[in-house]
Amino acid sequence: MGRCCFYAAGTLSLLLLVTSVTLLVARVFQKAVDRTIEKNIVLRNGSETFDSWKQPPLPVYTQFYFFNVTNPEEILRGEIPRLEEVGPYTYREIRNKGDIQFGDNGTTISAVSNKAYVFVRNQSVGDSKTDLIRTLNIPAVTAMEWTHQRFLREIIEALLKTYQQNVFVTHTVDHLLWGYKDEILSLIHTFKPEISPYFGLYYGKNGTNDGDYVFLTGEDNYLNFSKIVEWNGKTSLDWWTTDRCNMINGTDGDTFHPLITKDEVLYVFPSDFCRSLYITFSDFVSVEGLPAFRYTVPEEILANTSDNAGFCIPTGNCLGSGVLNVSVCKNGAPIILSFPHFYQADEKFVSAIEGMHPNKDNHETFVDINPLTGVILRAAKRFQINVYVEKLDDFIETGNIRTMVFPVMHVNESVLIDKETASRLKSVMNTTLIVTNIPYIVMALGVFFGLVFTWLACRGQRSVDEGTADERAPLIRT
């Protein structure tokens, strides 16, 4: 009986160890988990993935910070602007996909991304309907930029004098965000109907969408999950001067494909940026006890390099690193985008304005993604809206103002996974962890039976040694 146990333990130990090594080398269970995830993370009608994509469960909050102008008269005399940051004014962002239609072969899906904003008073510094902000008169500055046509210049000169419009105006936060009827734009609208008589930094963005999208479902390849292939009927943009800059790449930033590796470069297309961006791995982090890869926007995105030359409008007119001239997609309004407080921008932009304090913690854009599922655990999309201003000899309203990129407002759009969703995701993670660790469990059993085998071998040897001593003892002792 002892000999049978001895051989059984040895054989079983060897088989288990060989099996575990084979499973580890072949990655059998890891591949099975990957295939299951690839099969389930698809935009298929009725699936949990589709429902989450259609109606994102995580709360999104958008915080608006305004730069209040404290020395308007001095600025017109040529002095450095002194700005005071006022905010946040926080809004809960309600998102969902609408007008959904699946393609014939199930590999594409078309939809619009609806957004609505609800003011959250207890997370704001004041009341958006009564708090006043002094800032640039963007409609007037924009109208001045349109004066390359002599006929229009004479009309705008007359309008500015008639309505006594200045470079700086004071409005409520609500008006600056969601719109007010502007006197100059209203009259220009009669000559150019495509110009709205209303102006607001987020005018037309509350309770609306940013256009028609066609996404890939991931049915053919998990790497294509929720990638954009068409926006507003176009497969590429036509604002920039090179095909590379006009490419529409990646997702809309709400979702990413599963099984992400830290060596990957992820692409997103935020339509408000009028271009595609990419994010790169930065660090390992943990969110609500879940592992995540932190991806950030690298400094090269807005760097003044040959790769970005196609974004310089007109050709060769590059303002510098850290800013993007998007006037070409904003009806000619001299809008310049950057990161908050000119984070990652040239020092000349920071030093030109008193009140700029760029820092990584408050002004960096990042996304924390669970690499197994591609689920966003935490994110912050941060950018700043600026206006290019300069002295115009034809308009005395500009005085002796310096040529500069003038900050108006910066935005922090953030999301954080809630505890309930994190708990469900942990259950999925724990299940996959158990399955992928089966080879190690088999190996542990192999080691255990190996120890049993060793113990039996030692015990057997000891028994043999003891038996030999007895046999050698004399039968009659003297």
Short mmCIF file of C-alpha atoms in Angstrom, two decimals:
data_model
loop_
_atom_site.label_atom_id
_atom_site.label_comp_id
_atom_site.label_asym_id
_atom_site.label_seq_id
_atom_site.Cartn_x
_atom_site.Cartn_y
_atom_site.Cartn_z
CA MET A 1 0.00 0.00 0.00
CA GLY A 2 2.82 2.37 0.93
CA ARG A 3 4.65 1.60 -2.31
CA CYS A 4 1.48 2.35 -4.34
CA CYS A 5 1.06 5.73 -2.63
CA PHE A 6 4.72 6.45 -3.28
CA TYR A 7 4.47 5.88 -7.04
CA ALA A 8 1.05 7.56 -7.29
CA ALA A 9 2.29 10.76 -5.61
CA GLY A 10 5.37 10.91 -7.83
CA THR A 11 3.45 10.30 -11.04
CA LEU A 12 0.71 12.77 -10.14
CA SER A 13 3.25 15.44 -9.19
CA LEU A 14 5.08 15.06 -12.49
CA LEU A 15 1.86 15.16 -14.53
CA LEU A 16 0.56 18.25 -12.73
CA LEU A 17 3.84 20.13 -13.09
CA VAL A 18 4.14 19.30 -16.80
CA THR A 19 0.49 20.25 -17.35
CA SER A 20 0.85 23.58 -15.52
CA VAL A 21 3.95 24.54 -17.47
CA THR A 22 2.23 23.60 -20.73
CA LEU A 23 -0.82 25.69 -19.84
CA LEU A 24 1.36 28.66 -18.91
CA VAL A 25 3.47 28.51 -22.06
CA ALA A 26 0.42 28.06 -24.31
CA ARG A 27 -1.54 30.71 -22.34
CA VAL A 28 -4.62 28.51 -22.72
CA PHE A 29 -6.80 30.10 -20.04
CA GLN A 30 -5.57 33.66 -20.77
CA LYS A 31 -6.49 33.19 -24.43
CA ALA A 32 -9.89 31.79 -23.44
CA VAL A 33 -10.57 34.87 -21.28
CA ASP A 34 -9.38 37.19 -24.07
CA ARG A 35 -11.63 35.50 -26.62
CA THR A 36 -14.61 35.77 -24.27
CA ILE A 37 -13.98 39.48 -23.72
CA GLU A 38 -13.45 40.11 -27.43
CA LYS A 39 -16.73 38.36 -28.17
CA ASN A 40 -18.73 40.25 -25.54
CA ILE A 41 -17.33 43.78 -25.97
CA VAL A 42 -19.26 44.44 -29.15
CA LEU A 43 -21.97 46.97 -29.97
CA ARG A 44 -24.70 44.40 -30.43
CA ASN A 45 -28.35 45.32 -29.86
CA GLY A 46 -29.56 44.12 -26.46
CA SER A 47 -26.12 43.51 -25.00
CA GLU A 48 -24.89 45.12 -21.78
CA THR A 49 -22.05 46.75 -23.73
CA PHE A 50 -24.51 48.34 -26.14
CA ASP A 51 -26.74 49.60 -23.32
CA SER A 52 -23.76 51.22 -21.55
CA TRP A 53 -22.62 52.82 -24.80
CA LYS A 54 -26.11 54.10 -25.56
CA GLN A 55 -26.76 55.44 -22.05
CA PRO A 56 -23.45 55.89 -20.17
CA PRO A 57 -24.04 55.00 -16.51
CA LEU A 58 -21.26 57.15 -15.03
CA PRO A 59 -22.01 60.76 -14.03
CA VAL A 60 -20.14 63.42 -16.00
CA TYR A 61 -19.60 66.89 -14.55
CA THR A 62 -18.42 69.92 -16.48
CA GLN A 63 -16.85 72.81 -14.60
CA PHE A 64 -16.47 76.22 -16.23
CA TYR A 65 -13.85 78.69 -14.98
CA PHE A 66 -13.97 82.26 -16.32
CA PHE A 67 -11.20 84.84 -16.45
CA ASN A 68 -12.57 88.12 -15.17
CA VAL A 69 -10.78 91.20 -16.58
CA THR A 70 -9.76 93.56 -13.75
CA ASN A 71 -7.96 96.32 -15.73
CA PRO A 72 -9.77 96.93 -19.03
CA GLU A 73 -8.69 100.58 -19.46
CA GLU A 74 -5.03 99.75 -18.83
CA ILE A 75 -5.17 96.91 -21.38
CA LEU A 76 -6.36 99.34 -24.06
CA ARG A 77 -3.41 101.57 -23.16
CA GLY A 78 -1.03 98.71 -23.89
CA GLU A 79 -0.50 97.25 -20.42
CA ILE A 80 -0.47 93.57 -19.48
CA PRO A 81 -3.94 92.14 -18.75
CA ARG A 82 -4.65 91.23 -15.12
CA LEU A 83 -7.13 88.37 -14.98
CA GLU A 84 -8.88 86.78 -12.03
CA GLU A 85 -10.12 83.20 -12.28
CA VAL A 86 -13.76 82.82 -11.22
CA GLY A 87 -15.27 79.34 -10.85
CA PRO A 88 -16.18 76.63 -10.94
CA TYR A 89 -19.70 76.83 -12.32
CA THR A 90 -20.60 73.17 -12.35
CA TYR A 91 -23.09 71.38 -14.61
CA ARG A 92 -24.18 67.75 -14.64
CA GLU A 93 -23.82 66.49 -18.18
CA ILE A 94 -26.54 64.15 -19.43
CA ARG A 95 -25.33 62.01 -22.33
CA ASN A 96 -26.96 59.46 -24.58
CA LYS A 97 -26.82 58.17 -28.13
CA GLY A 98 -29.82 58.77 -30.37
CA ASP A 99 -31.04 58.03 -33.92
CA ILE A 100 -29.29 54.65 -33.73
CA GLN A 101 -29.18 52.50 -36.84
CA PHE A 102 -27.16 49.33 -37.41
CA GLY A 103 -25.40 48.68 -40.70
CA ASP A 104 -26.45 45.75 -42.85
CA ASN A 105 -23.53 43.51 -41.88
CA GLY A 106 -23.48 44.45 -38.18
CA THR A 107 -19.98 45.94 -38.32
CA THR A 108 -21.11 49.58 -38.29
CA ILE A 109 -23.62 51.64 -36.34
CA SER A 110 -24.72 55.24 -36.88
CA ALA A 111 -25.84 57.57 -34.11
CA VAL A 112 -25.76 61.09 -32.71
CA SER A 113 -24.26 61.96 -29.33
CA ASN A 114 -26.82 64.00 -27.41
CA LYS A 115 -25.71 66.24 -24.54
CA ALA A 116 -27.63 68.35 -22.05
CA TYR A 117 -26.36 70.40 -19.12
CA VAL A 118 -28.04 70.85 -15.74
CA PHE A 119 -26.67 73.48 -13.34
CA VAL A 120 -25.47 72.13 -9.95
CA ARG A 121 -25.62 75.05 -7.55
CA ASN A 122 -24.07 73.30 -4.51
CA GLN A 123 -20.92 72.52 -6.53
CA SER A 124 -20.59 76.05 -7.91
CA VAL A 125 -19.14 79.29 -6.53
CA GLY A 126 -22.25 81.28 -7.34
CA ASP A 127 -25.43 81.62 -9.36
CA SER A 128 -24.82 81.44 -13.11
CA LYS A 129 -27.88 83.59 -13.81
CA THR A 130 -26.76 86.53 -11.67
CA ASP A 131 -22.95 86.38 -11.41
CA LEU A 132 -21.32 88.88 -13.78
CA ILE A 133 -18.07 88.41 -15.68
CA ARG A 134 -16.13 91.10 -17.55
CA THR A 135 -14.44 89.57 -20.57
CA LEU A 136 -13.64 90.15 -24.22
CA ASN A 137 -16.44 91.22 -26.50
CA ILE A 138 -15.97 88.24 -28.76
CA PRO A 139 -18.71 89.18 -31.27
CA ALA A 140 -17.15 92.63 -31.76
CA VAL A 141 -13.60 91.25 -32.02
CA THR A 142 -14.82 88.62 -34.48
CA ALA A 143 -16.65 91.22 -36.55
CA MET A 144 -13.45 93.25 -36.77
CA GLU A 145 -11.67 90.16 -38.10
CA TRP A 146 -14.22 89.92 -40.90
CA THR A 147 -13.32 93.35 -42.26
CA HIS A 148 -11.08 92.11 -45.05
CA GLN A 149 -14.08 92.94 -47.23
CA ARG A 150 -14.27 96.76 -47.54
CA PHE A 151 -18.07 96.82 -47.78
CA LEU A 152 -18.37 94.78 -44.57
CA ARG A 153 -15.71 96.87 -42.82
CA GLU A 154 -17.67 100.08 -43.32
CA ILE A 155 -20.84 98.44 -41.98
CA ILE A 156 -19.07 97.10 -38.90
CA GLU A 157 -17.38 100.45 -38.21
CA ALA A 158 -20.79 102.10 -38.30
CA LEU A 159 -22.35 99.44 -36.07
CA LEU A 160 -19.63 99.70 -33.43
CA LYS A 161 -20.12 103.46 -33.24
CA THR A 162 -23.91 103.29 -33.29
CA TYR A 163 -24.15 100.74 -30.49
CA GLN A 164 -21.07 102.05 -28.66
CA GLN A 165 -19.55 98.59 -28.54
CA ASN A 166 -16.22 98.20 -26.76
CA VAL A 167 -13.55 95.51 -26.70
CA PHE A 168 -14.71 94.43 -23.23
CA VAL A 169 -18.23 93.61 -22.09
CA THR A 170 -19.95 92.39 -18.92
CA HIS A 171 -22.49 89.56 -19.00
CA THR A 172 -23.84 86.89 -16.70
CA VAL A 173 -22.24 83.46 -16.72
CA ASP A 174 -25.46 82.05 -18.14
CA HIS A 175 -25.40 84.46 -21.10
CA LEU A 176 -21.71 83.90 -21.80
CA LEU A 177 -22.22 80.15 -21.85
CA TRP A 178 -25.59 79.53 -23.43
CA GLY A 179 -26.04 82.66 -25.51
CA TYR A 180 -27.51 86.14 -25.82
CA LYS A 181 -28.71 88.13 -28.78
CA ASP A 182 -25.94 90.42 -29.96
CA GLU A 183 -26.72 93.69 -31.71
CA ILE A 184 -23.87 93.53 -34.21
CA LEU A 185 -24.40 89.86 -35.07
CA SER A 186 -28.14 90.48 -35.48
CA LEU A 187 -27.53 93.10 -38.18
CA ILE A 188 -24.78 91.07 -39.87
CA HIS A 189 -27.22 88.16 -39.93
CA THR A 190 -29.40 90.11 -42.38
CA PHE A 191 -26.48 90.22 -44.84
CA LYS A 192 -25.00 86.82 -44.01
CA PRO A 193 -27.79 84.44 -42.88
CA GLU A 194 -25.26 81.73 -41.97
CA ILE A 195 -24.08 83.95 -39.09
CA SER A 196 -26.26 83.45 -36.02
CA PRO A 197 -27.58 86.60 -34.28
CA TYR A 198 -26.84 84.88 -30.97
CA PHE A 199 -23.49 84.37 -29.29
CA GLY A 200 -22.42 82.09 -26.44
CA LEU A 201 -19.33 80.02 -25.81
CA TYR A 202 -21.56 76.93 -25.64
CA TYR A 203 -24.43 78.33 -27.68
CA GLY A 204 -26.31 75.54 -29.46
CA LYS A 205 -24.65 72.78 -27.38
CA ASN A 206 -27.26 72.32 -24.64
CA GLY A 207 -29.86 69.68 -25.47
CA THR A 208 -28.33 69.09 -28.90
CA ASN A 209 -25.65 66.99 -30.57
CA ASP A 210 -22.46 67.66 -32.51
CA GLY A 211 -23.42 65.82 -35.67
CA ASP A 212 -23.97 62.39 -37.20
CA TYR A 213 -21.44 59.65 -36.48
CA VAL A 214 -20.79 56.23 -37.97
CA PHE A 215 -18.95 53.90 -35.57
CA LEU A 216 -17.46 50.44 -35.94
CA THR A 217 -19.15 47.91 -33.63
CA GLY A 218 -16.07 45.73 -33.02
CA GLU A 219 -17.84 42.73 -34.56
CA ASP A 220 -15.02 42.10 -37.04
CA ASN A 221 -12.13 43.03 -34.72
CA TYR A 222 -12.16 44.03 -31.05
CA LEU A 223 -9.55 46.72 -31.79
CA ASN A 224 -12.18 48.53 -33.87
CA PHE A 225 -14.68 48.78 -31.03
CA SER A 226 -16.49 52.17 -31.21
CA LYS A 227 -14.00 53.68 -33.66
CA ILE A 228 -15.32 56.56 -35.73
CA VAL A 229 -15.32 56.02 -39.50
CA GLU A 230 -17.52 58.94 -40.50
CA TRP A 231 -18.62 62.27 -39.04
CA ASN A 232 -21.28 64.45 -40.64
CA GLY A 233 -21.08 62.43 -43.83
CA LYS A 234 -17.29 62.77 -44.13
CA THR A 235 -14.50 60.27 -43.59
CA SER A 236 -11.97 63.06 -43.14
CA LEU A 237 -11.90 66.78 -42.31
CA ASP A 238 -11.25 69.57 -44.79
CA TRP A 239 -10.13 72.41 -42.51
CA TRP A 240 -6.41 71.72 -42.39
CA THR A 241 -3.69 71.79 -45.03
CA THR A 242 -2.47 68.16 -44.96
CA ASP A 243 -4.22 64.81 -45.28
CA ARG A 244 -2.60 63.63 -42.05
CA CYS A 245 -4.00 66.54 -40.04
CA ASN A 246 -7.44 66.05 -41.59
CA MET A 247 -7.72 62.40 -40.54
CA ILE A 248 -10.58 61.34 -38.25
CA ASN A 249 -8.97 58.81 -35.90
CA GLY A 250 -10.09 56.83 -32.88
CA THR A 251 -13.22 56.93 -30.73
CA ASP A 252 -15.21 59.85 -29.38
CA GLY A 253 -13.42 59.44 -26.04
CA ASP A 254 -16.39 57.87 -24.22
CA THR A 255 -15.24 54.30 -24.82
CA PHE A 256 -12.11 52.32 -25.72
CA HIS A 257 -11.47 48.78 -26.88
CA PRO A 258 -10.65 46.06 -24.29
CA LEU A 259 -7.33 44.28 -23.70
CA ILE A 260 -5.25 47.46 -23.81
CA THR A 261 -1.47 47.27 -23.49
CA LYS A 262 0.62 50.12 -22.14
CA ASP A 263 2.58 50.29 -25.39
CA GLU A 264 -0.53 51.28 -27.34
CA VAL A 265 -1.24 54.78 -28.57
CA LEU A 266 -4.96 55.54 -28.29
CA TYR A 267 -6.68 58.01 -30.62
CA VAL A 268 -9.72 60.18 -29.94
CA PHE A 269 -11.70 62.66 -32.01
CA PRO A 270 -13.20 65.45 -29.86
CA SER A 271 -15.22 67.47 -32.34
CA ASP A 272 -14.90 70.65 -30.28
CA PHE A 273 -11.15 70.50 -30.92
CA CYS A 274 -11.76 70.25 -34.68
CA ARG A 275 -9.08 67.57 -34.98
CA SER A 276 -8.02 64.12 -33.81
CA LEU A 277 -5.72 63.69 -30.82
CA TYR A 278 -3.78 60.81 -29.36
CA ILE A 279 -2.99 59.84 -25.77
CA THR A 280 -0.09 57.78 -24.47
CA PHE A 281 0.59 55.65 -21.38
CA SER A 282 1.84 57.65 -18.42
CA ASP A 283 1.54 55.60 -15.22
CA PHE A 284 -0.05 52.68 -13.35
CA VAL A 285 -2.83 53.85 -11.02
CA SER A 286 -5.67 52.40 -8.94
CA VAL A 287 -9.24 53.72 -8.91
CA GLU A 288 -11.71 52.34 -6.33
CA GLY A 289 -9.43 49.34 -5.92
CA LEU A 290 -9.35 48.63 -9.66
CA PRO A 291 -6.10 48.61 -11.68
CA ALA A 292 -5.84 51.20 -14.42
CA PHE A 293 -3.47 52.62 -17.02
CA ARG A 294 -3.23 56.39 -16.91
CA TYR A 295 -3.14 57.90 -20.40
CA THR A 296 -2.33 61.58 -20.94
CA VAL A 297 -2.14 64.01 -23.83
CA PRO A 298 1.57 64.35 -24.66
CA GLU A 299 3.17 67.74 -25.11
CA GLU A 300 3.84 66.92 -28.79
CA ILE A 301 0.13 67.24 -29.62
CA LEU A 302 0.26 71.05 -29.67
CA ALA A 303 4.00 71.41 -30.20
CA ASN A 304 5.31 73.70 -32.93
CA THR A 305 6.78 70.88 -35.03
CA SER A 306 6.78 69.79 -38.66
CA ASP A 307 4.19 67.09 -37.82
CA ASN A 308 1.77 69.83 -36.76
CA ALA A 309 2.54 72.26 -39.59
CA GLY A 310 -0.72 71.31 -41.27
CA PHE A 311 -2.64 72.88 -38.38
CA CYS A 312 -1.09 76.31 -39.00
CA ILE A 313 -3.69 78.51 -40.72
CA PRO A 314 -2.87 80.22 -43.02
CA THR A 315 0.00 77.97 -44.13
CA GLY A 316 3.15 78.77 -42.20
CA ASN A 317 1.39 81.00 -39.67
CA CYS A 318 2.17 79.04 -36.50
CA LEU A 319 1.51 80.88 -33.25
CA GLY A 320 3.81 78.67 -31.18
CA SER A 321 3.71 75.52 -29.05
CA GLY A 322 0.75 74.81 -26.82
CA VAL A 323 -1.99 76.58 -28.79
CA LEU A 324 -4.26 75.68 -31.71
CA ASN A 325 -5.93 78.21 -34.01
CA VAL A 326 -9.43 76.81 -34.71
CA SER A 327 -10.88 79.91 -36.37
CA VAL A 328 -11.17 77.89 -39.59
CA CYS A 329 -13.90 75.75 -37.98
CA LYS A 330 -15.54 78.52 -35.91
CA ASN A 331 -16.96 80.73 -38.69
CA GLY A 332 -13.81 82.82 -38.75
CA ALA A 333 -14.00 83.79 -35.05
CA PRO A 334 -10.38 84.18 -33.81
CA ILE A 335 -10.70 81.31 -31.31
CA ILE A 336 -7.48 79.75 -30.04
CA LEU A 337 -7.56 76.54 -27.99
CA SER A 338 -4.99 75.53 -25.40
CA PHE A 339 -4.77 73.66 -22.15
CA PRO A 340 -5.81 75.60 -19.00
CA HIS A 341 -3.50 78.45 -17.98
CA PHE A 342 -1.40 77.65 -21.08
CA TYR A 343 -0.17 74.40 -19.53
CA GLN A 344 2.52 72.87 -21.83
CA ALA A 345 2.55 76.07 -23.92
CA ASP A 346 5.41 78.44 -24.69
CA GLU A 347 6.38 80.74 -21.84
CA LYS A 348 5.52 83.79 -23.96
CA PHE A 349 1.81 83.00 -23.66
CA VAL A 350 2.02 82.63 -19.86
CA SER A 351 4.08 85.78 -19.29
CA ALA A 352 1.81 87.89 -21.51
CA ILE A 353 -1.05 87.53 -19.02
CA GLU A 354 -0.98 88.25 -15.30
CA GLY A 355 -2.90 85.50 -13.50
CA MET A 356 -1.71 82.41 -15.37
CA HIS A 357 -0.46 79.61 -13.08
CA PRO A 358 -0.14 76.38 -15.10
CA ASN A 359 0.37 73.14 -13.18
CA LYS A 360 0.05 69.46 -13.98
CA ASP A 361 -2.34 68.45 -11.18
CA ASN A 362 -5.07 70.93 -12.12
CA HIS A 363 -4.57 71.41 -15.84
CA GLU A 364 -3.48 68.09 -17.36
CA THR A 365 -5.92 66.03 -19.43
CA PHE A 366 -5.87 62.34 -18.48
CA VAL A 367 -7.86 59.11 -18.78
CA ASP A 368 -7.59 56.18 -16.34
CA ILE A 369 -8.60 53.02 -18.22
CA ASN A 370 -9.03 49.48 -16.93
CA PRO A 371 -6.80 47.60 -19.40
CA LEU A 372 -8.78 44.34 -19.33
CA THR A 373 -12.21 45.75 -20.19
CA GLY A 374 -11.34 49.16 -21.68
CA VAL A 375 -13.75 50.79 -19.20
CA ILE A 376 -12.96 54.38 -18.21
CA LEU A 377 -12.60 54.55 -14.43
CA ARG A 378 -11.68 58.22 -14.11
CA ALA A 379 -10.99 61.00 -16.57
CA ALA A 380 -10.55 64.74 -16.89
CA LYS A 381 -10.74 66.54 -20.22
CA ARG A 382 -9.34 70.03 -19.73
CA PHE A 383 -8.98 72.81 -22.27
CA GLN A 384 -9.08 76.59 -22.50
CA ILE A 385 -10.86 78.93 -24.90
CA ASN A 386 -8.82 81.97 -25.88
CA VAL A 387 -9.21 84.78 -28.41
CA TYR A 388 -6.47 86.23 -30.61
CA VAL A 389 -6.47 90.03 -30.21
CA GLU A 390 -4.41 92.77 -31.81
CA LYS A 391 -4.50 96.51 -32.43
CA LEU A 392 -6.43 97.34 -35.60
CA ASP A 393 -5.80 100.78 -37.04
CA ASP A 394 -9.27 100.92 -38.59
CA PHE A 395 -10.92 100.46 -35.21
CA ILE A 396 -10.20 102.96 -32.47
CA GLU A 397 -11.98 100.58 -30.06
CA THR A 398 -8.84 98.42 -29.95
CA GLY A 399 -6.74 101.33 -28.62
CA ASN A 400 -3.13 100.26 -28.10
CA ILE A 401 -3.95 96.72 -27.07
CA ARG A 402 -1.07 94.28 -27.33
CA THR A 403 -1.07 91.43 -29.81
CA MET A 404 -1.73 88.34 -27.69
CA VAL A 405 -3.72 85.16 -27.10
CA PHE A 406 -6.29 86.32 -24.55
CA PRO A 407 -7.81 83.72 -22.14
CA VAL A 408 -11.59 83.75 -21.75
CA MET A 409 -12.58 80.49 -20.03
CA HIS A 410 -11.25 77.03 -19.26
CA VAL A 411 -13.22 73.81 -18.90
CA ASN A 412 -12.81 70.67 -16.79
CA GLU A 413 -15.01 67.80 -17.99
CA SER A 414 -14.60 64.95 -15.50
CA VAL A 415 -15.95 61.50 -14.71
CA LEU A 416 -15.37 59.04 -11.85
CA ILE A 417 -16.66 55.50 -11.59
CA ASP A 418 -19.19 55.04 -8.77
CA LYS A 419 -18.83 52.39 -6.08
CA GLU A 420 -21.69 50.21 -7.38
CA THR A 421 -20.27 50.01 -10.90
CA ALA A 422 -16.77 49.47 -9.47
CA SER A 423 -18.09 46.57 -7.37
CA ARG A 424 -19.61 44.87 -10.44
CA LEU A 425 -16.40 45.35 -12.37
CA LYS A 426 -14.39 43.89 -9.48
CA SER A 427 -16.53 40.72 -9.65
CA VAL A 428 -15.69 40.36 -13.34
CA MET A 429 -12.01 41.00 -12.62
CA ASN A 430 -11.95 38.43 -9.79
CA THR A 431 -13.56 35.78 -11.98
CA THR A 432 -11.06 36.31 -14.78
CA LEU A 433 -8.24 36.32 -12.22
CA ILE A 434 -9.29 32.90 -10.92
CA VAL A 435 -9.57 31.47 -14.44
CA THR A 436 -6.22 32.84 -15.60
CA ASN A 437 -4.53 31.55 -12.41
CA ILE A 438 -5.69 27.95 -12.89
CA PRO A 439 -2.22 26.93 -14.24
CA TYR A 440 -0.63 28.24 -11.04
CA ILE A 441 -3.18 26.32 -8.95
CA VAL A 442 -2.31 23.16 -10.91
CA MET A 443 1.38 23.90 -10.37
CA ALA A 444 0.81 24.36 -6.63
CA LEU A 445 -0.91 20.96 -6.51
CA GLY A 446 2.03 19.47 -8.40
CA VAL A 447 4.45 20.92 -5.88
CA PHE A 448 2.29 19.60 -3.03
CA PHE A 449 2.28 16.04 -4.38
CA GLY A 450 5.99 16.42 -5.06
CA LEU A 451 6.51 17.13 -1.38
CA VAL A 452 4.34 14.12 -0.50
CA PHE A 453 6.43 12.01 -2.85
CA THR A 454 9.64 13.27 -1.21
CA TRP A 455 8.25 12.56 2.27
CA LEU A 456 7.24 9.03 1.31
CA ALA A 457 10.63 8.43 -0.26
CA CYS A 458 12.43 9.57 2.88
CA ARG A 459 10.13 7.53 5.10
CA GLY A 460 10.66 4.44 2.96
CA GLN A 461 14.42 4.87 3.06
CA ARG A 462 14.33 5.21 6.85
CA SER A 463 12.28 2.00 7.12
CA VAL A 464 14.79 0.15 4.96
CA ASP A 465 17.69 1.40 7.06
CA GLU A 466 15.99 0.35 10.29
CA GLY A 467 15.17 -3.09 8.90
CA THR A 468 18.77 -3.76 7.88
CA ALA A 469 20.06 -2.95 11.38
CA ASP A 470 17.73 -5.55 12.95
CA GLU A 471 18.72 -8.18 10.50
CA ARG A 472 22.39 -7.62 11.32
CA ALA A 473 21.83 -7.94 15.07
CA PRO A 474 23.04 -11.38 16.53
CA LEU A 475 20.38 -13.83 17.58
CA ILE A 476 22.24 -14.81 20.80
CA ARG A 477 23.91 -12.09 22.75
CA THR A 478 26.80 -12.94 25.05
#
